[in-house]
Amino acid sequence: MTVLIDADACPVVDIAVDLCTKLQLPCILVCDTAHRMERPGAETLIMDKGADSADFGIVNRVSPGDIVITQDYGLASMCLARGGRVLHQDGWEYTQWNIDALLLQRHEARKYRLSGGRTKGPKKRTAQQDAAFAAAFQKMLQG
């Protein structure tokens, strides 16, 4: 099992890398040249700068049983199709039962914004979200 992290703007990189290091699991941070980062205990792959370059870098590397950490619904969908398990940064798992509704929600929000509507951005990240992620990730790693 390998853990692949969509590291572009991911707030849980340190939590995930720390848990992988403790359990001696391979961990790969995937980012583009605009979000370059290094962490001890993790390999970093830097993709070309581009809209989805890091996403396709992850999809091309994920194998059945690997874990992907992302907030991107489209990337989650592609990783699920390749047999990966996918965890959101807030600690909930993407599944074959929720991905279609999430993609539809994203599509409808985009249509609304393109028509001139405004949607709220994410709220400030809380310690409770970090704790929920850490607990869910640890459970996923052990089970």
Short mmCIF file of C-alpha atoms in Angstrom, two decimals:
data_model
loop_
_atom_site.label_atom_id
_atom_site.label_comp_id
_atom_site.label_asym_id
_atom_site.label_seq_id
_atom_site.Cartn_x
_atom_site.Cartn_y
_atom_site.Cartn_z
CA MET A 1 0.00 0.00 0.00
CA THR A 2 1.22 3.45 -0.96
CA VAL A 3 -0.28 6.74 0.18
CA LEU A 4 -0.48 9.41 -2.52
CA ILE A 5 -1.29 12.96 -1.47
CA ASP A 6 -2.66 15.64 -3.77
CA ALA A 7 -0.33 18.11 -2.09
CA ASP A 8 -1.40 21.25 -3.97
CA ALA A 9 -3.10 23.27 -1.20
CA CYS A 10 -3.64 20.25 1.06
CA PRO A 11 -3.91 21.25 4.72
CA VAL A 12 -3.27 17.75 6.13
CA VAL A 13 0.09 16.92 4.52
CA ASP A 14 1.99 16.98 7.81
CA ILE A 15 -0.57 14.81 9.62
CA ALA A 16 -0.59 12.25 6.81
CA VAL A 17 3.20 12.12 6.44
CA ASP A 18 3.65 11.74 10.20
CA LEU A 19 1.25 8.77 10.34
CA CYS A 20 2.87 7.14 7.30
CA THR A 21 6.31 7.58 8.84
CA LYS A 22 5.20 6.00 12.13
CA LEU A 23 3.74 3.01 10.28
CA GLN A 24 6.66 2.86 7.81
CA LEU A 25 4.39 3.18 4.78
CA PRO A 26 5.51 4.73 1.52
CA CYS A 27 4.09 8.22 1.09
CA ILE A 28 4.24 10.29 -2.09
CA LEU A 29 3.47 14.00 -2.27
CA VAL A 30 2.39 15.02 -5.75
CA CYS A 31 2.38 18.71 -6.62
CA ASP A 32 3.03 20.99 -9.56
CA THR A 33 5.87 23.48 -9.88
CA ALA A 34 3.71 26.26 -8.35
CA HIS A 35 3.21 24.33 -5.08
CA ARG A 36 6.56 22.64 -4.64
CA MET A 37 7.07 21.06 -1.20
CA GLU A 38 9.34 18.62 0.59
CA ARG A 39 8.71 16.68 3.81
CA PRO A 40 11.02 14.25 5.61
CA GLY A 41 9.61 10.74 5.30
CA ALA A 42 7.86 11.36 1.98
CA GLU A 43 8.89 11.25 -1.64
CA THR A 44 7.94 14.35 -3.63
CA LEU A 45 6.95 14.19 -7.28
CA ILE A 46 6.80 17.54 -9.04
CA MET A 47 4.63 17.65 -12.14
CA ASP A 48 4.62 20.30 -14.83
CA LYS A 49 2.65 23.42 -14.04
CA GLY A 50 -0.85 23.01 -15.36
CA ALA A 51 -4.49 22.74 -14.40
CA ASP A 52 -4.57 18.99 -13.75
CA SER A 53 -0.96 17.86 -14.02
CA ALA A 54 -0.70 16.74 -10.38
CA ASP A 55 -4.07 14.98 -10.63
CA PHE A 56 -3.00 12.95 -13.66
CA GLY A 57 0.34 12.24 -11.98
CA ILE A 58 -1.60 10.62 -9.13
CA VAL A 59 -4.07 8.75 -11.33
CA ASN A 60 -1.23 7.27 -13.37
CA ARG A 61 0.42 5.94 -10.19
CA VAL A 62 -2.49 4.69 -8.09
CA SER A 63 -2.94 0.94 -7.82
CA PRO A 64 -5.66 -1.13 -6.15
CA GLY A 65 -5.34 -0.83 -2.38
CA ASP A 66 -3.43 2.47 -2.44
CA ILE A 67 -4.80 5.42 -0.49
CA VAL A 68 -5.21 8.84 -2.08
CA ILE A 69 -5.80 12.00 -0.06
CA THR A 70 -7.52 14.80 -1.95
CA GLN A 71 -10.32 17.33 -1.81
CA ASP A 72 -10.81 17.11 -5.60
CA TYR A 73 -13.95 15.17 -6.51
CA GLY A 74 -12.84 14.55 -10.09
CA LEU A 75 -9.51 13.11 -8.98
CA ALA A 76 -11.31 11.02 -6.36
CA SER A 77 -13.58 9.56 -9.03
CA MET A 78 -10.66 8.57 -11.27
CA CYS A 79 -8.78 7.00 -8.35
CA LEU A 80 -11.84 5.02 -7.26
CA ALA A 81 -12.12 3.67 -10.82
CA ARG A 82 -8.54 2.42 -10.54
CA GLY A 83 -9.21 0.58 -7.28
CA GLY A 84 -7.77 3.13 -4.87
CA ARG A 85 -9.30 4.17 -1.60
CA VAL A 86 -9.78 7.92 -1.38
CA LEU A 87 -9.98 10.09 1.71
CA HIS A 88 -11.08 13.72 1.91
CA GLN A 89 -9.05 16.13 4.03
CA ASP A 90 -12.01 16.39 6.44
CA GLY A 91 -11.87 12.67 7.22
CA TRP A 92 -14.66 11.19 5.14
CA GLU A 93 -14.14 8.55 2.47
CA TYR A 94 -15.17 8.87 -1.15
CA THR A 95 -17.02 5.73 -2.26
CA GLN A 96 -18.86 4.36 -5.24
CA TRP A 97 -22.05 5.30 -3.35
CA ASN A 98 -21.30 9.01 -2.83
CA ILE A 99 -19.06 10.05 -5.74
CA ASP A 100 -21.82 10.59 -8.32
CA ALA A 101 -23.74 12.94 -6.00
CA LEU A 102 -20.55 14.84 -5.19
CA LEU A 103 -19.70 15.26 -8.87
CA LEU A 104 -23.24 16.44 -9.61
CA GLN A 105 -23.02 18.94 -6.75
CA ARG A 106 -19.72 20.27 -8.14
CA HIS A 107 -21.22 20.54 -11.64
CA GLU A 108 -24.31 22.41 -10.40
CA ALA A 109 -22.18 24.84 -8.35
CA ARG A 110 -20.02 25.53 -11.41
CA LYS A 111 -23.08 26.19 -13.59
CA TYR A 112 -24.40 28.56 -10.93
CA ARG A 113 -21.10 30.48 -10.78
CA LEU A 114 -20.87 30.67 -14.59
CA SER A 115 -24.34 32.20 -14.68
CA GLY A 116 -23.19 34.98 -12.34
CA GLY A 117 -24.05 33.41 -8.99
CA ARG A 118 -21.68 33.42 -6.06
CA THR A 119 -20.93 30.49 -3.80
CA LYS A 120 -19.23 30.65 -0.43
CA GLY A 121 -15.66 29.47 -0.11
CA PRO A 122 -14.57 27.05 2.57
CA LYS A 123 -14.64 28.11 6.19
CA LYS A 124 -11.40 28.48 8.14
CA ARG A 125 -9.96 25.05 8.95
CA THR A 126 -10.47 23.89 12.54
CA ALA A 127 -8.59 21.61 14.91
CA GLN A 128 -11.67 19.36 14.91
CA GLN A 129 -11.31 18.84 11.15
CA ASP A 130 -7.65 17.91 11.60
CA ALA A 131 -8.57 15.47 14.38
CA ALA A 132 -11.34 13.92 12.26
CA PHE A 133 -8.92 13.47 9.38
CA ALA A 134 -6.21 11.94 11.60
CA ALA A 135 -8.67 9.47 13.14
CA ALA A 136 -10.16 8.45 9.78
CA PHE A 137 -6.76 8.12 8.14
CA GLN A 138 -5.36 6.02 10.98
CA LYS A 139 -8.44 3.75 10.84
CA MET A 140 -8.05 3.40 7.06
CA LEU A 141 -4.35 2.56 7.39
CA GLN A 142 -5.02 -0.12 9.99
CA GLY A 143 -8.03 -1.69 8.34
#
